[in-house]
PDB file of C-alpha atoms and ligand atoms in Angstrom:
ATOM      1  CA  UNK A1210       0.000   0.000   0.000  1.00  0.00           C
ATOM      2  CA  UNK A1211       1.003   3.485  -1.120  1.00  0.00           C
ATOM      3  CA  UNK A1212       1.935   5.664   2.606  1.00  0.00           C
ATOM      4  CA  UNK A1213       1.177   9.317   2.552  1.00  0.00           C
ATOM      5  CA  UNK A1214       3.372  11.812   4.854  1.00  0.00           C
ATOM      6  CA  UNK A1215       1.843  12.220   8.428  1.00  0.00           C
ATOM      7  CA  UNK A1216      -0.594   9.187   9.740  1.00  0.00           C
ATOM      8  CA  UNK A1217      -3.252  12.471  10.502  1.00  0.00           C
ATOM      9  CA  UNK A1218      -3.133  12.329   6.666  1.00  0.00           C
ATOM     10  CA  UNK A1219      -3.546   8.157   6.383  1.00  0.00           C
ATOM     11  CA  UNK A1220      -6.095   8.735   9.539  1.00  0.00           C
ATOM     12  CA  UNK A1221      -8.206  11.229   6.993  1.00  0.00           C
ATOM     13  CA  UNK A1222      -7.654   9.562   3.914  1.00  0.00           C
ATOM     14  CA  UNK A1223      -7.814   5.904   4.499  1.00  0.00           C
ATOM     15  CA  UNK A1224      -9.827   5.458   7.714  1.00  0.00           C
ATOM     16  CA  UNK A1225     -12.235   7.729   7.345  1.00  0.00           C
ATOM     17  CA  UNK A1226     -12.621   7.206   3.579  1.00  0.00           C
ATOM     18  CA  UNK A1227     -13.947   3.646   4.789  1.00  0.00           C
ATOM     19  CA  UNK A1228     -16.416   5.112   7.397  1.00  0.00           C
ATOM     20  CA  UNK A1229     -17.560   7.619   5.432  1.00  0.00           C
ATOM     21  CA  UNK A1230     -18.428   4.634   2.285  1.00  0.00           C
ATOM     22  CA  UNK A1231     -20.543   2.975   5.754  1.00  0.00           C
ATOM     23  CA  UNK A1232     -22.106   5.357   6.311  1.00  0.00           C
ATOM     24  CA  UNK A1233     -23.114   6.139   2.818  1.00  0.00           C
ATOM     25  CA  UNK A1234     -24.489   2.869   2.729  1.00  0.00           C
ATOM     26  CA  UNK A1235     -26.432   3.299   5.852  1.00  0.00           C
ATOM     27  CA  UNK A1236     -28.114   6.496   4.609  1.00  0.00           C
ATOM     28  CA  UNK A1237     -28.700   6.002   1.242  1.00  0.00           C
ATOM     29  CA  UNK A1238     -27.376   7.045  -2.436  1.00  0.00           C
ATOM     30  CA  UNK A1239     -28.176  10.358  -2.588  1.00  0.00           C
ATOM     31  CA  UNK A1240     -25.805  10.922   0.251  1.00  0.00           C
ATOM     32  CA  UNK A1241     -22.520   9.425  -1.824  1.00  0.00           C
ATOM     33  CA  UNK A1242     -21.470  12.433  -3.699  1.00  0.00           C
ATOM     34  CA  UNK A1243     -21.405  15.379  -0.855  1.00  0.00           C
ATOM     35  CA  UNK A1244     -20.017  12.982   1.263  1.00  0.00           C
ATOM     36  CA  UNK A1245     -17.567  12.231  -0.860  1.00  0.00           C
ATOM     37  CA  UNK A1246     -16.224  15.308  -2.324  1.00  0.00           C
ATOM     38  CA  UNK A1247     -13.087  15.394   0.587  1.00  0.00           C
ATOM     39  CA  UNK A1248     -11.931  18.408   0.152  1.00  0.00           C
ATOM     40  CA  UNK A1249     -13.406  19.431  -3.116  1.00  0.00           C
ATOM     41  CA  UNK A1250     -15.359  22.553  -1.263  1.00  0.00           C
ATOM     42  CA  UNK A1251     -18.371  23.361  -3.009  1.00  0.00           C
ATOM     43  CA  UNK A1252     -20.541  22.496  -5.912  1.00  0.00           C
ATOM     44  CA  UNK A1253     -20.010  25.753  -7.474  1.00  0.00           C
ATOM     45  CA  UNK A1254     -15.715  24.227  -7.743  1.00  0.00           C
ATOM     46  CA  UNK A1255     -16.851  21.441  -9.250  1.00  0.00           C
ATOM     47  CA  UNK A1256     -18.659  23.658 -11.486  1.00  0.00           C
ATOM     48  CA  UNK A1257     -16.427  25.953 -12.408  1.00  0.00           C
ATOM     49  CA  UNK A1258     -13.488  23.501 -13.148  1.00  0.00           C
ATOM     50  CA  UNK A1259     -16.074  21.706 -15.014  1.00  0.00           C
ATOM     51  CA  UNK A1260     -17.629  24.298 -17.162  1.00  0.00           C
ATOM     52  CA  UNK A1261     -13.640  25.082 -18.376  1.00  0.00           C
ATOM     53  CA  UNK A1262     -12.435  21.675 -19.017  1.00  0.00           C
ATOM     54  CA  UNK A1263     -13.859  21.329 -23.022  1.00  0.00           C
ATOM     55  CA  UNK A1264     -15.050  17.678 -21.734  1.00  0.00           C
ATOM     56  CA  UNK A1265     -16.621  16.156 -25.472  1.00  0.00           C
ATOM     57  CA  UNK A1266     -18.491  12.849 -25.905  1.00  0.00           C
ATOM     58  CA  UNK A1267     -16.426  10.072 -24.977  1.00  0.00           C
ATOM     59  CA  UNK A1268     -13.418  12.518 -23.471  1.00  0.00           C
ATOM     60  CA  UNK A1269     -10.932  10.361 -21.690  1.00  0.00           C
ATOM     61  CA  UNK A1270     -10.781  12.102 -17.879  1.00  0.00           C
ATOM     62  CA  UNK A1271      -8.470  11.208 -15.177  1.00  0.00           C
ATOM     63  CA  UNK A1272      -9.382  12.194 -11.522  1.00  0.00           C
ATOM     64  CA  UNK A1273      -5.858  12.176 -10.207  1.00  0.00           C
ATOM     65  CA  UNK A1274      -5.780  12.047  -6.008  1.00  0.00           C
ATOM     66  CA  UNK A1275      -9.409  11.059  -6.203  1.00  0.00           C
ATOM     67  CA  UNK A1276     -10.127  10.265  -2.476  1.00  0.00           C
ATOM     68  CA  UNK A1277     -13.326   8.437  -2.304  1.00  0.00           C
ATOM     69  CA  UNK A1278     -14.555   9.519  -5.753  1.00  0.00           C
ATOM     70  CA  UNK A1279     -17.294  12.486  -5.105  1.00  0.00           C
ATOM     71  CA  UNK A1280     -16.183  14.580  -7.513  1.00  0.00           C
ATOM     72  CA  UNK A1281     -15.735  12.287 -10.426  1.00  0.00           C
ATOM     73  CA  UNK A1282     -19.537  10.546  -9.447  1.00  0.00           C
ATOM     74  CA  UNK A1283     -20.411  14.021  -9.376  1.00  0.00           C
ATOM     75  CA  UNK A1284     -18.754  14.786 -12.843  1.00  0.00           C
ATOM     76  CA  UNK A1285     -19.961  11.165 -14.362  1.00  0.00           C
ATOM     77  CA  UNK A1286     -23.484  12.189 -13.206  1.00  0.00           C
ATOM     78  CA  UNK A1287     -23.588  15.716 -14.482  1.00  0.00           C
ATOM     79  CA  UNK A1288     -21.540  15.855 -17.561  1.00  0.00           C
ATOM     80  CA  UNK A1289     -21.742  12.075 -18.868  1.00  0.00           C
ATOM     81  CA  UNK A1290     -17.912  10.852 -18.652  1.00  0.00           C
ATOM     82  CA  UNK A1291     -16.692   8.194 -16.895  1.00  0.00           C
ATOM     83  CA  UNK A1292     -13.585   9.432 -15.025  1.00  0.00           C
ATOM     84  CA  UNK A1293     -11.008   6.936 -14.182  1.00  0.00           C
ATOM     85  CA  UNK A1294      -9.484   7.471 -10.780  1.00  0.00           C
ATOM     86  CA  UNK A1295      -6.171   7.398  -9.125  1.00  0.00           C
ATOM     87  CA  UNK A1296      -5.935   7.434  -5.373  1.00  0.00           C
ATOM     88  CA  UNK A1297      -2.860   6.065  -3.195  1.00  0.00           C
ATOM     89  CA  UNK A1298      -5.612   5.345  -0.237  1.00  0.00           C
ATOM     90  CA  UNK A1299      -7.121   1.484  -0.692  1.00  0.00           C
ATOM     91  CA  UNK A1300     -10.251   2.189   1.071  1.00  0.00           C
ATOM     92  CA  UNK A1301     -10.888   5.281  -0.817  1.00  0.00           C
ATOM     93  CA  UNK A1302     -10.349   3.191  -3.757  1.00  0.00           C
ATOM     94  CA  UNK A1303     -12.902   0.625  -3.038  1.00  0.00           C
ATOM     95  CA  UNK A1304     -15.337   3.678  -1.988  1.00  0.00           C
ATOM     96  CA  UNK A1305     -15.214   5.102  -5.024  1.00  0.00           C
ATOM     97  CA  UNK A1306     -15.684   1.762  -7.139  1.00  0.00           C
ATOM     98  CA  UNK A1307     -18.265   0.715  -5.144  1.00  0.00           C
ATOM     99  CA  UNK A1308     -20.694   3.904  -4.496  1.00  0.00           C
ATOM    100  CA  UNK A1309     -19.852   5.656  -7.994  1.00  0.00           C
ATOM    101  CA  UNK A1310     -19.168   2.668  -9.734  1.00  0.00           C
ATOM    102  CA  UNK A1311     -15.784   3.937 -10.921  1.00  0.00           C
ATOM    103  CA  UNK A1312     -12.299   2.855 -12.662  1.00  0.00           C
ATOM    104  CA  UNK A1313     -10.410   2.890  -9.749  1.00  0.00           C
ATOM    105  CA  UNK A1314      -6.671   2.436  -9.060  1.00  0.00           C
ATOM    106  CA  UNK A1315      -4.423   2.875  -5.905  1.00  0.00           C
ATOM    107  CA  UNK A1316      -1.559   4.821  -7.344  1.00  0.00           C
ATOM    108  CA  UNK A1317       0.339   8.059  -6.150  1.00  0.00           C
ATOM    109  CA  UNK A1318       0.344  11.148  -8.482  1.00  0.00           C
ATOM    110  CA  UNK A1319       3.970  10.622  -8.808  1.00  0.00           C
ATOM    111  CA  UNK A1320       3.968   7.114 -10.451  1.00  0.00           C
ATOM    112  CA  UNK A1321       1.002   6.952 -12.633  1.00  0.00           C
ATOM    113  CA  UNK A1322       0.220   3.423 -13.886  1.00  0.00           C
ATOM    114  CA  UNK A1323      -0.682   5.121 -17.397  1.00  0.00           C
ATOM    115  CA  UNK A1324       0.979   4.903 -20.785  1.00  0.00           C
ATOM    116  CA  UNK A1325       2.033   8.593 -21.933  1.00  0.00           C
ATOM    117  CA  UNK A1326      -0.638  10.443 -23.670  1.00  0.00           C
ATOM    118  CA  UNK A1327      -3.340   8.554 -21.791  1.00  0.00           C
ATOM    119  CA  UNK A1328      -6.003  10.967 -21.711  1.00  0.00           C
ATOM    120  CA  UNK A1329      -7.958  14.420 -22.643  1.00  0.00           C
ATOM    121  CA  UNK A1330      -7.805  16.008 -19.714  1.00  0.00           C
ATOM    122  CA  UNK A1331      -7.568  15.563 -15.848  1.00  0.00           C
ATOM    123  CA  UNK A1332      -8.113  17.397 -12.345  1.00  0.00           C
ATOM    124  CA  UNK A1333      -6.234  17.332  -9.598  1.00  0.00           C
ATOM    125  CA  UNK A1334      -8.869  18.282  -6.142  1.00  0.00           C
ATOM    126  CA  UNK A1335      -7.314  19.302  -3.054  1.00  0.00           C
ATOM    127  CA  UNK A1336      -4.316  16.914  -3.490  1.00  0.00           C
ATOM    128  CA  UNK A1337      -1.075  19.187  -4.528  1.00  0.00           C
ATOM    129  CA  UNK A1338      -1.426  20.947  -1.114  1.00  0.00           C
ATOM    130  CA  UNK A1339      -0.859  17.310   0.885  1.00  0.00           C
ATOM    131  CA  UNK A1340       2.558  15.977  -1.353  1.00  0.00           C
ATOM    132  CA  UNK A1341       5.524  17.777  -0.927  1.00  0.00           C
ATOM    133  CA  UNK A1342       6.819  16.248  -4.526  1.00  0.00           C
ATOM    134  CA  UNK A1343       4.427  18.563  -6.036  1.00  0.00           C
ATOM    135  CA  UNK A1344       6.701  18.926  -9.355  1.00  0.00           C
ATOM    136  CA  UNK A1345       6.563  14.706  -9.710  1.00  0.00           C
ATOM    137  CA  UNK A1346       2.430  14.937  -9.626  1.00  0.00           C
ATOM    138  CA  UNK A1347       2.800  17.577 -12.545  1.00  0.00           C
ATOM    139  CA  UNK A1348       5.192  15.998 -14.415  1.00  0.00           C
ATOM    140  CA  UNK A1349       3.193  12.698 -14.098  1.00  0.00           C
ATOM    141  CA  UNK A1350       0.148  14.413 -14.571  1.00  0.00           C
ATOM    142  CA  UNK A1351       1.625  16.433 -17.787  1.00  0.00           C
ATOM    143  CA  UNK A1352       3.236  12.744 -19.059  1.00  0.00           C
ATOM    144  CA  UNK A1353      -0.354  11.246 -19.303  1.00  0.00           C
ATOM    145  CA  UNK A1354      -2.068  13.940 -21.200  1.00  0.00           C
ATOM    146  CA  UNK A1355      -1.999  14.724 -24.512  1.00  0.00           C
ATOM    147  CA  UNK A1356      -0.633  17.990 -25.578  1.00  0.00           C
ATOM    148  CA  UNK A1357      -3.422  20.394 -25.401  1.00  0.00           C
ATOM    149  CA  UNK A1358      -4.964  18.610 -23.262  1.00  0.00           C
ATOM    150  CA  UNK A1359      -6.609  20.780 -20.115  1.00  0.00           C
ATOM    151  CA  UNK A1360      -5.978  20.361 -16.377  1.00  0.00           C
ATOM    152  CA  UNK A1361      -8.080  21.741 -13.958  1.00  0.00           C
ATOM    153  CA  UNK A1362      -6.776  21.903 -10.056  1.00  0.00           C
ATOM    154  CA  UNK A1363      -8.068  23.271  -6.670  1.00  0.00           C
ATOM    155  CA  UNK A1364      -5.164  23.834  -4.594  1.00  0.00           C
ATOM    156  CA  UNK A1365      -5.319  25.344  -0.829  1.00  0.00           C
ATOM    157  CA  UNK A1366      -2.431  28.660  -1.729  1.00  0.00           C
ATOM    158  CA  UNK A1367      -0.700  30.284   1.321  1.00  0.00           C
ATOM    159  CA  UNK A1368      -0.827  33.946   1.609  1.00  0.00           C
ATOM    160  CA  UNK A1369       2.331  33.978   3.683  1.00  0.00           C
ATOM    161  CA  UNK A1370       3.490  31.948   6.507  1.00  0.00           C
ATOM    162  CA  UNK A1371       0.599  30.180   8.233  1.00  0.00           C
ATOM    163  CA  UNK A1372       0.100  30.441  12.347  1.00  0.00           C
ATOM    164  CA  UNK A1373      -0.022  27.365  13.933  1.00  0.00           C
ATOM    165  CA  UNK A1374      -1.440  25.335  15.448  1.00  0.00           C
ATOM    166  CA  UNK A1375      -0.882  23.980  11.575  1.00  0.00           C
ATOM    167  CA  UNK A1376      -2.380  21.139   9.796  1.00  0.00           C
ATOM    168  CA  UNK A1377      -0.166  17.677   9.946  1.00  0.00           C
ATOM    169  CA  UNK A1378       1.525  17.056   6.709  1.00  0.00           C
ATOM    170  CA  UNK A1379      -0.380  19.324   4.398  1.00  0.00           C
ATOM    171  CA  UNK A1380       2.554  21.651   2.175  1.00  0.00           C
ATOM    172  CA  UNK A1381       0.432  24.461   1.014  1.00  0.00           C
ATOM    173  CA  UNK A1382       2.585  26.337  -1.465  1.00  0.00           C
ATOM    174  CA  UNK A1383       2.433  30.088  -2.320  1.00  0.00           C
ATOM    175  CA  UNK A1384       0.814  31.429  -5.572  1.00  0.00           C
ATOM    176  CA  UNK A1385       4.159  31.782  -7.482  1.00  0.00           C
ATOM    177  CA  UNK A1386       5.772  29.039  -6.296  1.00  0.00           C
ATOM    178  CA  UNK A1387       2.381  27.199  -7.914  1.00  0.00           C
ATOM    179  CA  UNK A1388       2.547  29.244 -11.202  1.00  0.00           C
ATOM    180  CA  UNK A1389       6.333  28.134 -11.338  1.00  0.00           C
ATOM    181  CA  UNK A1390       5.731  24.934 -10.665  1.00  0.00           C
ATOM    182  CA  UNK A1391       3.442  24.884 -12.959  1.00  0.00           C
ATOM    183  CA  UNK A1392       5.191  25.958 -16.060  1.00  0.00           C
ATOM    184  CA  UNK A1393       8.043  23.863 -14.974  1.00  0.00           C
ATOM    185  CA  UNK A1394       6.238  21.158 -15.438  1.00  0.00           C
ATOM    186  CA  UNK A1395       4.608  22.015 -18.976  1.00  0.00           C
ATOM    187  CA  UNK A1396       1.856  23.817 -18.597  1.00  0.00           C
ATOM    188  CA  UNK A1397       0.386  27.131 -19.606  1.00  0.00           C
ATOM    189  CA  UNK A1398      -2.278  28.969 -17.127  1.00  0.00           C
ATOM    190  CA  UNK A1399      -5.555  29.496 -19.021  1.00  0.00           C
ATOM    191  CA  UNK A1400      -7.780  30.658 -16.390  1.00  0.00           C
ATOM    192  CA  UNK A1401      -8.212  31.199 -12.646  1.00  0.00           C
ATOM    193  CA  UNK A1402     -10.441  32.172  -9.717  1.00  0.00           C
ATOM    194  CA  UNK A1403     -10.901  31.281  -6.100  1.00  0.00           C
ATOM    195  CA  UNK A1404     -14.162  29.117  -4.877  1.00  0.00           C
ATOM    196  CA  UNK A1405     -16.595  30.027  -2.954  1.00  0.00           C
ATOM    197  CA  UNK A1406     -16.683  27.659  -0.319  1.00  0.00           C
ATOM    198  CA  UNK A1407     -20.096  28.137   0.510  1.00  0.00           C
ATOM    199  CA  UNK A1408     -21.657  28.097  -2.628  1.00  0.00           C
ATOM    200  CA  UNK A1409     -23.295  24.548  -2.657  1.00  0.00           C
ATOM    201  CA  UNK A1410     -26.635  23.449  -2.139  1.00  0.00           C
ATOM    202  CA  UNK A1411     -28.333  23.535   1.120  1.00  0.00           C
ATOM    203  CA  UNK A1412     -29.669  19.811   0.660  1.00  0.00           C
ATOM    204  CA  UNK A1413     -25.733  19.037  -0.358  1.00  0.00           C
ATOM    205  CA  UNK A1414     -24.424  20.623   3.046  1.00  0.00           C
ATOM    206  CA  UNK A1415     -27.259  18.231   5.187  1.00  0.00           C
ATOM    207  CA  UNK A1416     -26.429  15.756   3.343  1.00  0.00           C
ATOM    208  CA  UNK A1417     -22.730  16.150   4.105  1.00  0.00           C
ATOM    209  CA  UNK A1418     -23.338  16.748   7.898  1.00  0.00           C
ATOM    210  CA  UNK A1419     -25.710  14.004   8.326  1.00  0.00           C
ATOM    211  CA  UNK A1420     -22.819  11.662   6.901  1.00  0.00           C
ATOM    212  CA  UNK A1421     -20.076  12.969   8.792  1.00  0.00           C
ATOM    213  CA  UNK A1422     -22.456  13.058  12.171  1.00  0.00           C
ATOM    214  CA  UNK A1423     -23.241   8.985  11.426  1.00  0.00           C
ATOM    215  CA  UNK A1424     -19.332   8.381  11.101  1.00  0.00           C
ATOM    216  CA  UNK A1425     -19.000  10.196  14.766  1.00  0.00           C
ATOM    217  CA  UNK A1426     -22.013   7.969  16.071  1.00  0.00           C
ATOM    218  CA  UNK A1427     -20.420   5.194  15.148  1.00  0.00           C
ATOM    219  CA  UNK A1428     -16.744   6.201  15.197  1.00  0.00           C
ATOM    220  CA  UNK A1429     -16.135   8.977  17.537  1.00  0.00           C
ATOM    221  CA  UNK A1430     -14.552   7.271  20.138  1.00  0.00           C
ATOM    222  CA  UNK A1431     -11.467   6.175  17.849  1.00  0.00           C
ATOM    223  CA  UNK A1432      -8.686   8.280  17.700  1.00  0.00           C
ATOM    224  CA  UNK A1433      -7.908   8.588  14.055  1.00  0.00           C
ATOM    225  CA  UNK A1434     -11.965  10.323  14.043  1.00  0.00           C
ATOM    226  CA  UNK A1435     -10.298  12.480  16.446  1.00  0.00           C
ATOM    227  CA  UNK A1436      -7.077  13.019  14.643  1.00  0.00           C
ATOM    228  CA  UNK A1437      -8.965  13.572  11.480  1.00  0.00           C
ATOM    229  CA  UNK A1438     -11.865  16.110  13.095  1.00  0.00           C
ATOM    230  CA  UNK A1439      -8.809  18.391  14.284  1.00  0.00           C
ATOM    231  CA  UNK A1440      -6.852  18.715  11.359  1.00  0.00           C
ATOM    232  CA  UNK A1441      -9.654  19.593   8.994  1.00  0.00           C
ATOM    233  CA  UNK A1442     -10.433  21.781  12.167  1.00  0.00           C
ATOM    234  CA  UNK A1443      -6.676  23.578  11.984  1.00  0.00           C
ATOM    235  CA  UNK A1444      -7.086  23.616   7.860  1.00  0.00           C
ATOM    236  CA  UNK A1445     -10.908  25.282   8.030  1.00  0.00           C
ATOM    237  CA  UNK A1446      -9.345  27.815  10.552  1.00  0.00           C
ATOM    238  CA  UNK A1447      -6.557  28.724   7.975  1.00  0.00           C
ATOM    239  CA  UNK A1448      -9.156  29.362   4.851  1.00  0.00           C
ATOM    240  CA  UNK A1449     -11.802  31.409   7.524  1.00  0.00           C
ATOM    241  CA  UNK A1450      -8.884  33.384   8.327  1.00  0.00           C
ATOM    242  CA  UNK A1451      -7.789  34.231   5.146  1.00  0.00           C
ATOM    243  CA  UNK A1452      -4.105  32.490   5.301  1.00  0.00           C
ATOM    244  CA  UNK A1453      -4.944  29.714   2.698  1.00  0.00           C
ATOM    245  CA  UNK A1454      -7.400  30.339  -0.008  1.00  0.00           C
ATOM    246  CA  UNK A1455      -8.794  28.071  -2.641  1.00  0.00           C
ATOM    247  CA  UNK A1456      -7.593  28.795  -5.908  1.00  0.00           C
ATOM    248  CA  UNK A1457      -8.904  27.201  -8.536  1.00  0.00           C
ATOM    249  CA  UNK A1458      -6.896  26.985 -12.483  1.00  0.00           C
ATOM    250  CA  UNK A1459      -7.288  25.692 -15.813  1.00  0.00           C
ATOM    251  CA  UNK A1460      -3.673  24.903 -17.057  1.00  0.00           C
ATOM    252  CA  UNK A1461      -3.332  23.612 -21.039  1.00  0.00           C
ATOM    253  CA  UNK A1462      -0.740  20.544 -21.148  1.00  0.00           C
ATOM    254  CA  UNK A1463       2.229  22.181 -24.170  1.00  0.00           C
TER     255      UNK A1463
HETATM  256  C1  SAM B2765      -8.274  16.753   0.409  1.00  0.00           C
HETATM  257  S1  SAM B2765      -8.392  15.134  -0.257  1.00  0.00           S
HETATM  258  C2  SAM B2765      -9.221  15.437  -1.796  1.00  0.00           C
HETATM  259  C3  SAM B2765      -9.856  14.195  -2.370  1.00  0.00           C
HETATM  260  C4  SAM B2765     -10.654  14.451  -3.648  1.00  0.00           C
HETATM  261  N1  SAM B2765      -9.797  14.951  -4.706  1.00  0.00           N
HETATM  262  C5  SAM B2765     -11.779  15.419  -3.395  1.00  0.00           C
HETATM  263  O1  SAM B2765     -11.687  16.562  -3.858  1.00  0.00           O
HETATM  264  O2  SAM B2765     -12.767  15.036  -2.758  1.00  0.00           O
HETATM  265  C6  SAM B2765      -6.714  14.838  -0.765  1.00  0.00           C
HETATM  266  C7  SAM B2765      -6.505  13.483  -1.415  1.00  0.00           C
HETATM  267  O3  SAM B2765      -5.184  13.436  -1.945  1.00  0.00           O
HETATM  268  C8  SAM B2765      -4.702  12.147  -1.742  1.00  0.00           C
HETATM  269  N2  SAM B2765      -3.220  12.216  -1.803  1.00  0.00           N
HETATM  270  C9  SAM B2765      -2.359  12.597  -0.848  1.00  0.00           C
HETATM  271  N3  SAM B2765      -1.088  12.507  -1.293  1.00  0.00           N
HETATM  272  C10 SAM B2765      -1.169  12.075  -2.585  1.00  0.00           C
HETATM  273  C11 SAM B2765      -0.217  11.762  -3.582  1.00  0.00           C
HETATM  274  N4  SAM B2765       1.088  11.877  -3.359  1.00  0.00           N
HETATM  275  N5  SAM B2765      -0.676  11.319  -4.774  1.00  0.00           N
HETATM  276  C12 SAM B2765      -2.000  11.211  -5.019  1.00  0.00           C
HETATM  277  N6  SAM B2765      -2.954  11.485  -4.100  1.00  0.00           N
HETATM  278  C13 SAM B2765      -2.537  11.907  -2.894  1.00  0.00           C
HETATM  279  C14 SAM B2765      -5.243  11.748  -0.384  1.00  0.00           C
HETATM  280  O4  SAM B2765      -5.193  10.359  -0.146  1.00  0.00           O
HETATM  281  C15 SAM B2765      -6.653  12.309  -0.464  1.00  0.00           C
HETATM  282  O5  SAM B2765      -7.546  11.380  -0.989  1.00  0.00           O
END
């Protein structure tokens, strides 16, 4: 199995990612794609990214760092592609074959298991701001798409040096130092905005809570709940206070 940098991160991304596919089940359905859009933020993200990503009839569309596959289910059911997903978590992995039904592979951004030129475009959700090898993801990420294809990230961006108490193993980098990386890796900015982390539905949001309040029920006495709970605590604290904010980009692969 693929290890991520801090176990708060494994605690978040792994554990929980099962709970939160139990829970899912418990509820119903309809609950599967607020609940699992980890990090995603909002509807209106998805949207946006979406509405910029030229996604034709039969586009090939990798989810890259696709936790337990909300955003892709949510892409599949809106737009009508089938995203394949890459996720180095094996329980998000099986969440996101088994509620969305999707291609699903445990792989880190930075080894792809795809043949150059693999596909039309990609995103990339909340996931450069938890690797520190953020210029392997691009490259990888550049390597499987064809040239002109589009790539469409949210990425938490530090204003300036955070205050603590900070987030275990996240590595939020600064604007530039994204924009460098970036065009380091072979890709050209197109377009870019921040998201409104509030923007989605209000049904969405219950939906969300009622999930995350039946993964307490059942699993707030363990201590990776409580591991998890406080670091999306410390990064929620962060974006309220301004220090990280979502920034959202449509890059074109040279
Ligand atoms: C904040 S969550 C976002 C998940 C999903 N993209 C979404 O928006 O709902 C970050 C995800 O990045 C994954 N991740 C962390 N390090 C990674 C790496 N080196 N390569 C690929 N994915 C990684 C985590 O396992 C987790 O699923």
């Amino acid at each position: 199995m693929s290890s991520l940098e801090s176990e708060a991160m494994e605690a978040e991304f792994d554990t929980v990612a099962g709970w939160t596919e139990e829970a899912v089940r418990t509820l119903g359905p309809e609950y599967a794609v607020p609940a699992g859009c980890r990090g995603s933020g909002s509807e209106g993200a998805l949207r946006w990214l979406a509405d910029r990503l030229d996604l034709r009839p039969g586009a090939r569309l990798l989810d890259d760092g696709a936790g337990v596959g909300g955003p892709a289910g949510w892409l599949a059911a809106e737009r009508g592609v089938r995203p394949v997903c890459a996720e180095p978590m094996a329980a998000a992995v099986r969440a996101s074959r088994r509620l969305f039904g999707l291609p699903s592979v445990v792989a880190m951004a930075q080894q792809l298991p795809f043949a150059d030129g693999s596909f039309d475009a990609a995103w990339c959700l909340g996931v450069l701001c938890t690797t520190s090898d953020k210029a392997g993801s691009l490259a990888e990420l550049r390597r499987v798409l064809v040239p002109g294809a589009r790539l469409g990230l949210l990425v938490f961006v530090a204003a300036g040096p955070l205050p603590p108490p900070l987030p275990e193993g996240n590595e939020f980098p600064g604007e530039t130092e994204l924009l460098d990386l970036l065009g380091g890796a072979g890709f050209d900015l197109q377009d870019s905005g921040t998201a409104d982390l509030a923007d989605s539905p209000d049904e969405w949001l219950e939906r969300a809570d009622a999930v995350d309040a039946e993964v307490a029920r059942r699993h707030g006495e363990a201590p990776e709940h409580e591991q998890a709970r406080e670091n999306a605590k410390r990064v929620g604290r962060l974006i309220s206070g301004k220090h990280l904010r979502p920034w959202l980009g449509i890059a074109i692969a040279r």
